[in-house]
Amino acid sequence: MSNANQQAVAKYKNNFLKEVEANVEEGHWVKMCMQCGVCAGSCPLGPHWEHSPQKIFMMIRAGKREEVLGSDSMWMCTSCYNCIVRCPRKLPITHIMHGLANYSHRLGLAPKGQPTREIAKLFWDNLVKTGRVNELKFSLAMYFKDGFGQGVKNAMAMQGIGLGLMKAGRLNPMEIFGGHVCKDKSGVQKMIAKAREIEDRRKSLA
Amino acid sequence: MADNKFAAYICSGCGIGDKLNVGALEKIATKEGKMAVVKSHPFLCSTEGVDLIKNDIANDGVTHVCIAACSRRAKAEAFTFPETAVSRANLREGVLWVVAEGADHDEVRQEMAEDYVRMGCAEVKKMMSPAGNPDKAQSKRIMVVGGGMSGMTAALAAADAGYEVVLVEKTGKLGGFANNMLKRVPFNAPHAEAQPTGVEELAAKVTGNAKIKLHLNSTLTETAGAPGRFVAKIAQESGAVAEETVGAIVQATGFTTYPLDKLPELGGGQANVVDQAGLEAMAKAANGGAIKRADGKEVKSVVFVQCAGQRGSGGNGDGSHLEYCSGHCCATSIKQATYFKDANPDVDTVVMYQDLRVPGMGEDFYRSAQKKGVIFTKAKVNKVAGGDACKVEFKDLILDEDTATDADLVVLATGQVPVSGVNLDEWTTTVTAAESGDEAAKEKKSALQKISVLNLNYRQGPDMPQFKYGFADSHFICFPYETRRTGIYAAGPTRRPMDMFQAQEDATGAAMKAIQAVENATRGRAAHPRAWDLSFPKARLEGCTQCKRCTVECPFGAIDEDEKRFPVFNEQRCRRCGTCMGACPVRVISFENYSCDTVGSQIKAVNIPDEFEEKPRILILACENDAYPALDMAGLQRLTYSAYVRAIPVRCLGSVNTIWITDALNSGYDGVMMMGCKKGDDYQCHFVKGSEMAYYRMSKIGDTLKQLGLEPERVQTQEVAITDNAKVAKLIDDYVAQLNEMGPSPMKGFG
């Protein structure tokens, strides 16, 4: 159990709803759900995740902390905004789902190996290094995230597209060596670090 | 009768003159209809046309008028002539608009129109202009029974409209259930916070109103009479009996709560398990502060169990307890949860519901409670154990799991049980048994009399008839306040489960109906639905066989019996449906403008072609409330139906006397179709039991038909709603096709 998680458990004891309201982006909306199920019925990924938004909200109220924060549901959200548009109670459901994902990630409770989460992590790490996304390194990191053998297989499967991109001048193979960076790399990194610090302080996670 | 002068006026407007031979119709009216005056006019409902008729009435001594133009439902105001009997031959909606276009149909169209002219002339000859009930009632006072929110609202509404009110309240204090409440569900925008009940202000207004006479600590020991002349004996606590004469009665006797001890599975009767009324008392005691349990402990967590003992879902799952939803409980629980949240936001309040229903503006209130942190859990509660930490076992219906929670207090949202007096079915069987000497039944009878609200001295029993689940009979949509006791109107939760806002609305409505009733009664007119009607039933008692059918079948208890068992009509109670007329086997009951003769003569006036002409004749007896308008609407939409039918409007199918059926079949009609309103629990009959009665009577007619050598299918009874315009056209055409297959009636040529 991470330190932040231990603190959160101690602070909110059994009242998970209050914890969500205090720490999750738009979390104060959760209590306003009237359990109509329109979000669950509207989600294009509905059959592919563990709990619908409707259930997630009910679980929060029922105090099912570990189950909610360990759920893969919020990671499966594609931000299509169907649920927000249709919610008769005007809950910002997409934002709540992202807020929950962020919170569970910070507490170290997010499901391990969940592909969306992995991609997000790779993308972020890639970005903060240079201030630019290095597409070649990002793609390769993706291919090889499950080991070398699987990485080669993935790369072979995608080689046609890779070559095509190269021919069209959309992919520079030389990017593998360092790659291009933004003008003030360390400035960007400092900026991100500061933002992180502020956010952590705001969410009392520091 | 020597002074009677009959006149027929035929309108050739609206295209009647183009499609029909008006000259021929005039001849029919003169020769066959034997009308002294026959005139046609191109625009009869115009001022000029109406003046023509008025002039003949004023200067030519015309007393009876047959107007052959549009349906009797059209231009009714233009064609109303005081003290003149008027019949209407429906040439426009009944012929012109419903007979198919084209020269092929010219002959049948003209025949149909001619028959309607014959029928109109025949009818008017048997009619008299109704003079109104000479026994005009005098009292315009209104008695309100019950001094709760509904009763007080009704009393004030009537008093504000200028009527004297007598208010009878059983207890010593006005206010009823509202006296025990801290606040009420919001009824004003923004519908976010519970509002004061206002019961004390209302009671003060009632007490201070000079037009309202109060009888506290009083009950009714007898109510006799009829609209405009009810005499109520009011027993006071002291034993003294006051007598009040009133014109109409509003019964606003409210409800009681469903007994908690009937819900042991939900912890009923155990410590720290209360119903909503119980919580209301606790909240009132706390008066905005922290709510405390009976043992003095402050409540930190509370669970509300919705639908407890309601909707057939009391936990037994066997349809026991109340079968209905009481409508107010969801909003009430929301309100009570906010009592806790407003006093201390840290109190855990959970509302366990299966279907949260907040009618009116309740959604706003629901949202407001959610904002305050009231948790709503969709769950089915299976078991509640009382005690220090009440254990609530439930199934979470969203997460699909059985689980449990503890609470300091559990509130059961139990339902409303109407206070509507004696169940008349129970009463009738008890009285019958008591009359045959059964001692237990005698005791039961006096016990029943004690729970009676009105103690009516009607032969049908001491209270108004009950509908489903013991609520006072009323038609939810069409005539909510009307009961089957004319001049007595039900308001508030005695009529159907409801909250305070609805009850107050209801009370105002019932007060308005009561005002209509006294105004009509004092003018010698009928009450709803024939509120303008001056006719009333008259019985030729020398022909009466004392069979009691009229007294039994009258849906409104209007007819009593004298000591020789002759019927005694209470005209003010009568709604003029004619069910007594339809019931009478010796046909001694009639109205001045509606009788066995007025309809019978129309039936006989129709020209019946012989069997070789292959033109069947079908009689339609259509209820004037729904079926006849539907026929008119079919015409309005230019839906066509067979030109072989002849439709006669009747006041209610209940007024159909079997003599009309036998007369029609004897005179060679090929079939008779009756169209009336829906019967049964979800009835649409404007006289409640009329159409049911007609069905019952017709179910007995089959044997008679067989004896006559006729197929029972030649007489049909159909349910038609006012919106069924397409259906009536199809019903008619299908029936004509069916009769064609059956072949012509064997009775033709003998009539």
Coordinates of N, CA and C in Angstrom, one line a residue, chain A residues 70-197:
Chain A
G70 N -9.6 -0.2 -8.1 CA -8.9 -1.2 -8.9 C -9.6 -1.6 -10.2
S71 N -10.7 -0.9 -10.5 CA -11.5 -1.3 -11.6 C -10.8 -0.8 -12.9
D72 N -11.0 -1.6 -14.0 CA -10.4 -1.1 -15.3 C -11.3 -0.2 -16.0
S73 N -12.5 0.1 -15.4 CA -13.6 0.8 -16.2 C -13.1 2.2 -16.6
M74 N -12.6 3.0 -15.7 CA -12.2 4.3 -16.1 C -11.1 4.4 -17.1
W75 N -10.3 3.3 -17.2 CA -9.2 3.3 -18.1 C -9.7 3.0 -19.5
M76 N -10.9 2.4 -19.6 CA -11.4 2.0 -20.9 C -12.2 3.2 -21.6
C77 N -12.4 4.2 -20.8 CA -13.1 5.4 -21.4 C -12.4 6.0 -22.6
T78 N -13.1 6.2 -23.7 CA -12.4 6.7 -24.9 C -12.8 8.2 -25.0
S79 N -13.4 8.8 -24.1 CA -13.8 10.2 -24.1 C -14.7 10.5 -25.3
C80 N -15.6 9.7 -25.6 CA -16.6 10.0 -26.7 C -17.6 11.0 -26.2
Y81 N -17.8 11.1 -24.9 CA -18.8 12.1 -24.3 C -20.2 11.8 -24.6
N82 N -20.5 10.5 -25.0 CA -21.9 10.1 -25.2 C -22.7 10.2 -23.8
C83 N -22.0 9.8 -22.8 CA -22.7 9.7 -21.5 C -23.0 11.2 -21.0
I84 N -22.0 12.0 -21.2 CA -22.2 13.4 -20.7 C -23.4 14.1 -21.4
V85 N -23.4 13.8 -22.7 CA -24.5 14.4 -23.5 C -25.9 13.9 -23.1
R86 N -25.9 12.6 -22.7 CA -27.2 12.0 -22.4 C -27.6 12.0 -21.0
C87 N -26.7 12.3 -20.1 CA -27.1 12.2 -18.7 C -28.2 13.2 -18.3
P88 N -29.3 12.7 -17.8 CA -30.4 13.6 -17.5 C -30.1 14.5 -16.3
R89 N -29.2 14.1 -15.5 CA -28.8 14.8 -14.3 C -27.6 15.7 -14.6
K90 N -27.1 15.7 -15.9 CA -26.0 16.6 -16.3 C -24.7 16.3 -15.5
L91 N -24.5 15.0 -15.2 CA -23.2 14.7 -14.5 C -22.1 14.7 -15.6
P92 N -20.9 15.3 -15.3 CA -19.8 15.3 -16.2 C -19.1 13.9 -16.2
I93 N -19.8 12.9 -16.6 CA -19.3 11.5 -16.4 C -17.9 11.2 -16.9
T94 N -17.6 11.7 -18.1 CA -16.3 11.4 -18.7 C -15.2 12.0 -17.8
H95 N -15.5 13.2 -17.3 CA -14.5 13.9 -16.5 C -14.3 13.1 -15.2
I96 N -15.4 12.6 -14.6 CA -15.4 11.9 -13.4 C -14.5 10.6 -13.6
M97 N -14.8 10.0 -14.7 CA -14.1 8.7 -15.0 C -12.5 9.0 -15.1
H98 N -12.2 10.1 -15.7 CA -10.8 10.4 -15.8 C -10.2 10.8 -14.5
G99 N -11.0 11.5 -13.7 CA -10.6 11.9 -12.4 C -10.3 10.6 -11.5
L100 N -11.2 9.7 -11.6 CA -11.1 8.4 -10.9 C -9.8 7.7 -11.3
A101 N -9.6 7.7 -12.6 CA -8.4 7.0 -13.2 C -7.1 7.6 -12.6
N102 N -7.1 8.9 -12.6 CA -6.0 9.7 -12.1 C -5.7 9.4 -10.7
Y103 N -6.8 9.4 -9.9 CA -6.7 9.2 -8.5 C -6.2 7.8 -8.2
S104 N -6.7 6.8 -8.8 CA -6.3 5.5 -8.5 C -4.9 5.2 -9.0
H105 N -4.4 5.9 -10.0 CA -3.1 5.8 -10.5 C -2.1 6.4 -9.4
R106 N -2.5 7.5 -8.9 CA -1.7 8.2 -7.9 C -1.5 7.4 -6.6
L107 N -2.7 6.7 -6.3 CA -2.6 5.9 -5.1 C -1.9 4.6 -5.3
G108 N -1.6 4.3 -6.6 CA -1.0 3.0 -6.9 C -1.9 1.9 -6.9
L109 N -3.2 2.1 -7.1 CA -4.2 1.1 -7.0 C -4.7 0.7 -8.4
A110 N -4.3 1.4 -9.4 CA -4.8 1.1 -10.8 C -4.3 -0.3 -11.2
P111 N -5.1 -0.9 -12.1 CA -4.8 -2.3 -12.5 C -3.5 -2.3 -13.2
K112 N -2.6 -3.3 -12.8 CA -1.3 -3.4 -13.5 C -1.5 -4.0 -14.9
G113 N -0.7 -3.4 -15.8 CA -0.7 -4.0 -17.2 C -1.9 -3.6 -18.0
Q114 N -2.7 -2.7 -17.5 CA -3.9 -2.3 -18.2 C -3.4 -1.5 -19.4
P115 N -3.7 -1.9 -20.6 CA -3.1 -1.3 -21.8 C -3.2 0.2 -21.9
T116 N -4.4 0.8 -21.6 CA -4.6 2.2 -21.8 C -3.7 2.9 -20.8
R117 N -3.6 2.4 -19.6 CA -2.7 3.0 -18.6 C -1.3 2.9 -19.0
E118 N -0.8 1.8 -19.6 CA 0.5 1.6 -20.0 C 0.9 2.6 -21.1
I119 N 0.0 2.7 -22.1 CA 0.2 3.7 -23.2 C 0.3 5.1 -22.6
A120 N -0.6 5.4 -21.7 CA -0.6 6.8 -21.1 C 0.8 7.0 -20.4
K121 N 1.2 6.0 -19.7 CA 2.5 6.2 -19.0 C 3.7 6.4 -20.0
L122 N 3.7 5.5 -21.0 CA 4.8 5.6 -22.0 C 4.8 7.0 -22.7
F123 N 3.6 7.4 -23.1 CA 3.4 8.7 -23.7 C 3.9 9.8 -22.9
W124 N 3.6 9.8 -21.6 CA 4.0 10.8 -20.7 C 5.5 10.8 -20.5
D125 N 6.1 9.6 -20.2 CA 7.5 9.6 -20.0 C 8.3 10.1 -21.2
N126 N 7.8 9.7 -22.4 CA 8.4 10.1 -23.7 C 8.3 11.6 -23.8
L127 N 7.2 12.2 -23.5 CA 7.0 13.6 -23.6 C 7.9 14.4 -22.7
V128 N 7.9 14.0 -21.4 CA 8.6 14.9 -20.4 C 10.1 14.9 -20.6
K129 N 10.7 13.9 -21.3 CA 12.1 13.8 -21.5 C 12.6 15.0 -22.3
T130 N 12.0 15.3 -23.4 CA 12.5 16.3 -24.4 C 11.6 17.4 -24.6
G131 N 10.3 17.3 -24.1 CA 9.4 18.4 -24.4 C 8.7 18.1 -25.8
R132 N 9.1 17.1 -26.5 CA 8.5 16.7 -27.7 C 8.2 15.2 -27.7
V133 N 7.2 14.8 -28.4 CA 6.9 13.4 -28.5 C 7.8 12.8 -29.6
N134 N 8.6 11.8 -29.3 CA 9.4 11.1 -30.3 C 8.6 9.9 -30.7
E135 N 8.0 10.0 -31.9 CA 7.0 9.0 -32.4 C 7.7 7.7 -32.6
L136 N 8.9 7.7 -33.1 CA 9.6 6.4 -33.3 C 9.9 5.7 -32.0
K137 N 10.4 6.4 -31.1 CA 10.7 5.8 -29.8 C 9.4 5.4 -29.0
F138 N 8.4 6.2 -29.2 CA 7.1 5.9 -28.6 C 6.6 4.6 -29.1
S139 N 6.6 4.4 -30.5 CA 6.1 3.2 -31.1 C 6.9 2.0 -30.7
L140 N 8.2 2.2 -30.7 CA 9.0 1.0 -30.4 C 8.8 0.6 -28.9
A141 N 8.7 1.6 -28.0 CA 8.5 1.3 -26.6 C 7.2 0.5 -26.5
M142 N 6.2 0.9 -27.2 CA 4.9 0.2 -27.2 C 5.1 -1.3 -27.7
Y143 N 5.8 -1.4 -28.8 CA 6.0 -2.8 -29.4 C 6.7 -3.7 -28.4
F144 N 7.7 -3.1 -27.7 CA 8.5 -4.0 -26.8 C 8.1 -4.0 -25.4
K145 N 6.9 -3.4 -25.1 CA 6.6 -3.4 -23.6 C 6.3 -4.7 -23.0
D146 N 6.0 -5.7 -23.9 CA 5.7 -7.1 -23.3 C 6.9 -8.0 -23.6
G147 N 8.1 -7.5 -23.8 CA 9.3 -8.3 -23.9 C 9.8 -8.2 -25.3
F148 N 11.0 -8.7 -25.5 CA 11.8 -8.6 -26.8 C 11.1 -9.4 -27.9
G149 N 10.8 -10.7 -27.6 CA 10.2 -11.5 -28.7 C 8.9 -10.9 -29.2
Q150 N 8.0 -10.6 -28.3 CA 6.8 -10.0 -28.7 C 7.0 -8.7 -29.4
G151 N 8.0 -7.9 -29.0 CA 8.3 -6.6 -29.7 C 8.7 -6.9 -31.1
V152 N 9.6 -7.9 -31.4 CA 10.0 -8.2 -32.8 C 8.7 -8.5 -33.6
K153 N 7.9 -9.4 -33.0 CA 6.7 -9.8 -33.7 C 5.8 -8.6 -34.1
N154 N 5.6 -7.7 -33.1 CA 4.8 -6.5 -33.3 C 5.4 -5.6 -34.4
A155 N 6.8 -5.4 -34.3 CA 7.4 -4.6 -35.3 C 7.3 -5.2 -36.7
M156 N 7.4 -6.5 -36.9 CA 7.3 -7.2 -38.2 C 5.9 -7.0 -38.7
A157 N 4.9 -7.1 -37.8 CA 3.5 -7.0 -38.3 C 3.3 -5.5 -38.8
M158 N 4.0 -4.6 -38.2 CA 3.7 -3.2 -38.6 C 4.7 -2.6 -39.6
Q159 N 5.6 -3.5 -40.1 CA 6.6 -2.9 -40.9 C 6.1 -2.2 -42.2
G160 N 5.1 -2.7 -42.8 CA 4.5 -2.1 -44.0 C 4.1 -0.7 -43.8
I161 N 3.4 -0.5 -42.7 CA 3.0 0.9 -42.3 C 4.2 1.8 -42.0
G162 N 5.2 1.2 -41.3 CA 6.4 2.0 -41.0 C 7.1 2.4 -42.2
L163 N 7.3 1.5 -43.2 CA 8.0 1.9 -44.4 C 7.2 2.9 -45.2
G164 N 6.0 2.7 -45.2 CA 5.1 3.7 -45.9 C 5.3 5.1 -45.4
L165 N 5.2 5.2 -44.0 CA 5.4 6.5 -43.4 C 6.8 7.1 -43.7
M166 N 7.8 6.2 -43.7 CA 9.1 6.7 -44.0 C 9.2 7.2 -45.4
K167 N 8.6 6.5 -46.4 CA 8.6 6.9 -47.8 C 7.9 8.3 -47.9
A168 N 6.9 8.4 -47.2 CA 6.1 9.7 -47.3 C 6.8 10.8 -46.5
G169 N 7.9 10.5 -45.8 CA 8.6 11.5 -45.1 C 7.9 11.9 -43.7
R170 N 7.1 10.9 -43.3 CA 6.4 11.2 -42.0 C 7.1 10.5 -40.8
L171 N 8.1 9.8 -41.1 CA 8.8 9.1 -40.0 C 10.3 9.1 -40.3
N172 N 11.1 9.7 -39.4 CA 12.5 9.8 -39.6 C 13.2 8.8 -38.8
P173 N 13.9 7.8 -39.5 CA 14.6 6.7 -38.7 C 15.7 7.2 -37.9
M174 N 16.2 8.4 -38.2 CA 17.3 9.0 -37.4 C 16.9 9.5 -36.0
E175 N 15.6 9.6 -35.9 CA 15.0 10.0 -34.6 C 15.4 9.0 -33.4
I176 N 15.9 7.8 -33.8 CA 16.2 6.8 -32.8 C 17.4 7.3 -32.0
F177 N 18.3 8.2 -32.7 CA 19.4 8.7 -32.0 C 19.0 10.1 -31.4
G178 N 18.6 10.1 -30.2 CA 18.3 11.4 -29.5 C 17.0 12.0 -30.0
G179 N 16.9 12.3 -31.3 CA 15.7 12.9 -31.8 C 15.7 14.4 -31.5
H180 N 14.6 15.1 -32.1 CA 14.6 16.5 -31.9 C 14.0 16.9 -30.5
V181 N 14.4 18.0 -30.1 CA 14.0 18.4 -28.7 C 13.4 19.9 -28.8
C182 N 12.7 20.3 -27.8 CA 12.3 21.7 -27.8 C 13.4 22.6 -27.4
K183 N 13.2 23.9 -27.6 CA 14.3 24.9 -27.4 C 14.8 24.8 -26.0
D184 N 13.9 24.9 -25.0 CA 14.3 25.0 -23.6 C 13.8 23.7 -22.9
K185 N 14.5 22.6 -23.1 CA 14.1 21.4 -22.6 C 14.0 21.4 -21.1
S186 N 15.1 21.9 -20.4 CA 15.1 21.9 -19.0 C 14.0 22.8 -18.4
G187 N 13.7 23.9 -19.1 CA 12.6 24.8 -18.7 C 11.3 24.1 -18.7
V188 N 11.0 23.3 -19.7 CA 9.8 22.6 -19.8 C 9.7 21.6 -18.6
Q189 N 10.8 20.9 -18.4 CA 10.8 19.9 -17.4 C 10.6 20.6 -16.0
K190 N 11.2 21.7 -15.8 CA 10.9 22.4 -14.5 C 9.5 22.8 -14.4
M191 N 8.9 23.3 -15.5 CA 7.5 23.7 -15.5 C 6.6 22.6 -15.1
I192 N 6.9 21.4 -15.7 CA 6.0 20.2 -15.4 C 6.2 19.8 -14.0
A193 N 7.4 19.9 -13.5 CA 7.7 19.5 -12.1 C 6.9 20.4 -11.2
K194 N 6.9 21.7 -11.5 CA 6.3 22.7 -10.6 C 4.7 22.4 -10.6
A195 N 4.2 22.2 -11.8 CA 2.8 21.9 -11.9 C 2.4 20.7 -11.1
R196 N 3.2 19.7 -11.2 CA 3.0 18.5 -10.4 C 3.0 18.8 -8.9
E197 N 3.9 19.6 -8.5 CA 4.0 19.9 -7.1 C 2.8 20.7 -6.6

